[in-house]
Short mmCIF file of C-alpha atoms in Angstrom, two decimals:
data_model
loop_
_atom_site.label_atom_id
_atom_site.label_comp_id
_atom_site.label_asym_id
_atom_site.label_seq_id
_atom_site.Cartn_x
_atom_site.Cartn_y
_atom_site.Cartn_z
CA MET A 1 9.05 -10.42 29.18
CA THR A 2 8.24 -8.90 25.77
CA ARG A 3 10.79 -7.05 23.79
CA ALA A 4 10.68 -3.60 22.12
CA ALA A 5 11.68 -3.07 18.53
CA ASP A 6 15.11 -1.93 19.66
CA GLY A 7 15.65 -5.23 21.60
CA GLY A 8 15.10 -3.80 25.01
CA PRO A 9 12.33 -4.85 27.23
CA ARG A 10 8.85 -3.37 26.63
CA LYS A 11 7.48 -1.23 29.41
CA ARG A 12 4.65 -2.86 31.36
CA GLY A 13 1.26 -1.15 31.58
CA ARG A 14 -0.90 0.48 29.03
CA PRO A 15 1.11 1.46 25.85
CA THR A 16 1.22 5.07 24.74
CA GLU A 17 -0.42 5.96 21.32
CA SER A 18 3.01 6.09 19.65
CA GLU A 19 3.90 2.68 21.02
CA ARG A 20 0.54 1.25 19.82
CA GLU A 21 1.16 2.74 16.32
CA GLN A 22 4.72 1.30 16.33
CA ARG A 23 3.49 -2.09 17.28
CA ARG A 24 0.81 -1.97 14.65
CA GLU A 25 3.39 -1.03 12.06
CA GLU A 26 5.64 -3.96 13.19
CA ILE A 27 2.66 -6.33 12.67
CA LEU A 28 1.99 -5.05 9.23
CA ASP A 29 5.72 -5.21 8.29
CA ALA A 30 5.85 -8.87 9.36
CA ALA A 31 2.51 -9.54 7.48
CA VAL A 32 3.80 -8.08 4.21
CA ARG A 33 7.03 -10.12 4.55
CA LEU A 34 5.05 -13.34 5.06
CA PHE A 35 2.46 -12.64 2.35
CA LEU A 36 5.17 -11.94 -0.16
CA GLN A 37 7.04 -15.11 0.73
CA HIS A 38 4.23 -17.59 1.27
CA GLY A 39 1.02 -16.10 -0.24
CA TYR A 40 -2.13 -15.27 1.57
CA GLY A 41 -3.27 -18.94 2.00
CA GLY A 42 0.16 -19.84 3.37
CA VAL A 43 0.04 -17.34 6.28
CA SER A 44 -1.85 -18.07 9.54
CA LEU A 45 -2.36 -15.71 12.41
CA ASP A 46 -0.16 -18.09 14.47
CA ARG A 47 2.65 -17.71 11.93
CA LEU A 48 2.12 -13.93 11.86
CA ALA A 49 2.20 -13.75 15.64
CA THR A 50 5.52 -15.64 15.73
CA GLU A 51 7.07 -13.45 12.98
CA ALA A 52 5.97 -10.22 14.59
CA LYS A 53 6.79 -11.42 18.15
CA VAL A 54 3.38 -10.69 19.53
CA THR A 55 0.31 -12.75 20.60
CA LYS A 56 -2.69 -13.48 18.38
CA ARG A 57 -4.72 -11.36 20.79
CA THR A 58 -2.46 -8.41 20.06
CA ILE A 59 -3.01 -8.88 16.29
CA TYR A 60 -6.79 -8.83 16.75
CA ALA A 61 -6.60 -5.91 19.07
CA TYR A 62 -4.35 -3.79 16.87
CA VAL A 63 -5.42 -4.77 13.39
CA GLY A 64 -8.09 -7.49 13.23
CA ASP A 65 -8.28 -10.94 11.55
CA LYS A 66 -6.18 -12.01 8.56
CA THR A 67 -8.34 -10.35 6.05
CA GLU A 68 -8.21 -7.10 7.96
CA VAL A 69 -4.43 -7.41 8.26
CA PHE A 70 -4.12 -7.68 4.53
CA THR A 71 -6.40 -4.84 3.84
CA ALA A 72 -4.52 -2.69 6.38
CA ALA A 73 -1.25 -3.53 4.55
CA VAL A 74 -2.81 -2.25 1.28
CA ALA A 75 -4.26 0.79 2.96
CA ARG A 76 -0.82 1.62 4.38
CA LEU A 77 0.38 2.05 0.71
CA ASN A 78 -2.39 4.57 0.32
CA ARG A 79 -0.74 6.84 2.85
CA GLU A 80 2.27 7.12 0.53
CA VAL A 81 -0.05 8.27 -2.28
CA LEU A 82 -2.80 10.00 -0.35
CA PRO A 83 -1.50 11.57 2.89
CA GLU A 84 -4.55 11.56 5.12
CA ALA A 85 -3.81 14.87 6.91
CA GLU A 86 -4.28 17.03 3.74
CA PRO A 87 -6.80 17.10 0.85
CA VAL A 88 -5.40 16.24 -2.57
CA ASP A 89 -5.15 19.82 -3.74
CA ARG A 90 -3.02 20.92 -0.75
CA GLN A 91 -0.64 18.00 -0.29
CA VAL A 92 3.10 18.81 -0.33
CA ARG A 93 4.61 18.45 -3.77
CA THR A 94 7.66 19.23 -5.90
CA PRO A 95 7.89 23.01 -6.54
CA GLY A 96 6.25 23.82 -9.83
CA ALA A 97 4.26 20.54 -10.02
CA SER A 98 0.54 20.77 -10.11
CA ALA A 99 -1.58 18.82 -7.63
CA LEU A 100 -2.48 16.39 -10.39
CA GLU A 101 1.12 15.80 -11.51
CA ALA A 102 2.26 15.30 -7.91
CA LEU A 103 -0.53 12.77 -7.18
CA ALA A 104 0.20 10.94 -10.42
CA VAL A 105 3.91 10.65 -9.67
CA ARG A 106 3.27 9.24 -6.14
CA LEU A 107 0.85 6.73 -7.78
CA VAL A 108 3.46 5.58 -10.32
CA ILE A 109 6.22 5.29 -7.75
CA THR A 110 4.15 3.58 -5.16
CA LEU A 111 2.14 1.15 -7.38
CA HIS A 112 5.31 0.09 -9.29
CA SER A 113 7.21 -0.60 -6.04
CA ASP A 114 8.32 -4.06 -5.03
CA VAL A 115 5.75 -4.27 -2.15
CA ALA A 116 2.74 -3.05 -4.23
CA VAL A 117 3.72 -5.28 -7.13
CA GLY A 118 4.28 -8.31 -4.89
CA LEU A 119 0.87 -7.82 -3.17
CA HIS A 120 -0.82 -7.40 -6.61
CA ARG A 121 0.68 -10.65 -7.81
CA MET A 122 -0.49 -12.41 -4.72
CA VAL A 123 -4.05 -11.18 -5.09
CA ILE A 124 -4.16 -12.22 -8.74
CA ALA A 125 -2.82 -15.78 -7.84
CA GLU A 126 -5.27 -16.30 -4.89
CA ALA A 127 -8.42 -14.27 -5.89
CA HIS A 128 -10.23 -17.44 -7.10
CA GLN A 129 -9.79 -19.10 -3.80
CA PHE A 130 -10.22 -15.86 -1.68
CA PRO A 131 -12.65 -13.64 -3.50
CA ASP A 132 -13.03 -11.29 -0.55
CA LEU A 133 -9.29 -10.76 -0.80
CA ALA A 134 -9.64 -9.29 -4.18
CA THR A 135 -12.66 -7.22 -3.10
CA GLY A 136 -10.82 -5.70 -0.30
CA PHE A 137 -7.65 -5.13 -2.36
CA TYR A 138 -9.59 -3.21 -5.03
CA ALA A 139 -11.59 -1.19 -2.45
CA ALA A 140 -8.56 -0.20 -0.31
CA GLY A 141 -6.37 0.44 -3.45
CA PRO A 142 -7.42 1.18 -7.03
CA GLN A 143 -10.97 2.37 -6.01
CA ARG A 144 -9.48 4.99 -3.70
CA TYR A 145 -6.97 6.14 -6.18
CA ILE A 146 -9.57 6.61 -8.87
CA ALA A 147 -11.80 8.56 -6.39
CA ALA A 148 -8.87 10.89 -5.58
CA LEU A 149 -8.22 11.38 -9.36
CA SER A 150 -11.89 12.19 -9.87
CA ASP A 151 -11.45 15.29 -7.67
CA LEU A 152 -8.97 16.61 -10.21
CA VAL A 153 -9.92 15.33 -13.72
CA PRO A 154 -12.99 14.34 -15.71
CA CYS A 155 -11.48 11.03 -16.82
CA PRO A 156 -10.04 9.36 -13.68
CA GLU A 157 -10.41 5.70 -14.71
CA GLU A 158 -8.66 6.34 -18.04
CA LEU A 159 -5.92 8.31 -16.39
CA PHE A 160 -5.44 5.61 -13.69
CA THR A 161 -5.25 2.85 -16.40
CA LEU A 162 -2.58 4.79 -18.35
CA LEU A 163 -0.52 5.65 -15.23
CA LEU A 164 -0.14 1.89 -14.69
CA GLY A 165 -0.14 0.79 -18.37
CA GLU A 166 2.44 -1.36 -19.95
CA PRO A 167 5.21 -0.54 -17.45
CA HIS A 168 3.06 -2.09 -14.72
CA ARG A 169 2.45 -5.17 -16.71
CA ARG A 170 6.19 -5.55 -17.18
CA ARG A 171 6.73 -4.99 -13.45
CA LEU A 172 4.12 -7.75 -12.65
CA LEU A 173 5.98 -10.09 -14.90
CA GLY A 174 9.35 -9.21 -13.26
CA LEU A 175 10.72 -7.88 -16.54
CA ASP A 176 11.67 -4.34 -15.28
CA ALA A 177 12.97 -2.78 -12.04
CA PRO A 178 10.89 -0.17 -10.26
CA PRO A 179 11.07 3.26 -11.91
CA SER A 180 13.24 6.04 -10.62
CA ARG A 181 11.55 9.32 -9.76
CA THR A 182 12.88 10.76 -13.04
CA GLN A 183 11.38 7.84 -15.00
CA ALA A 184 8.10 8.18 -13.05
CA GLU A 185 7.87 11.89 -13.79
CA ALA A 186 8.64 11.34 -17.47
CA HIS A 187 5.86 8.65 -17.62
CA VAL A 188 3.44 10.90 -15.90
CA ASN A 189 4.11 13.88 -18.15
CA GLY A 190 3.67 11.67 -21.24
CA VAL A 191 0.34 10.39 -20.00
CA LEU A 192 -0.88 13.99 -19.06
CA GLU A 193 0.12 15.23 -22.53
CA LEU A 194 -1.61 12.30 -24.20
CA LEU A 195 -4.92 13.09 -22.42
CA ASP A 196 -4.38 16.83 -22.82
CA LEU A 197 -4.21 17.33 -19.05
CA SER A 198 -0.75 19.03 -18.86
CA ARG A 199 -0.38 22.33 -17.09
#
């Protein structure tokens, strides 16, 4: 008998939509843990199935092959930056913050997080062996962020580069901890002032 996330037995029969989404999230959680511990090449679908306590067939049905699992894990970070239910100019934000400032702060916090930095390091280390991995990472991550910024500013690539900047390099090298919200907001305000994009 399979087990639910709370340790109890899973109900038999067709899972509900919320159960399907929960199981998919559990698969992605397990995948991120394994990718960060063992790298992309060190993770097989058999290993992922064991970690997630599901069958390989379930992984294929809920997410796809290993490349699709990785892309889905990167895309999941996007939801923290770009909530899919609302367009950029109408997403919930801190009172008084412009749509641009709110998006930029979410970008800084998310892309400097331990998970995002860990996945970025992994892609850099394994891009030569798995070029499709790098392509998928860029398309599911930076390319989407730059496109979202292009709806708000005339210089999206320059802004995106500065939002990561030297702090992101230091994060990749393990020299600094993730920024607090206050630090992220200060960094964003400095970048927006530099590009004359402040409110």
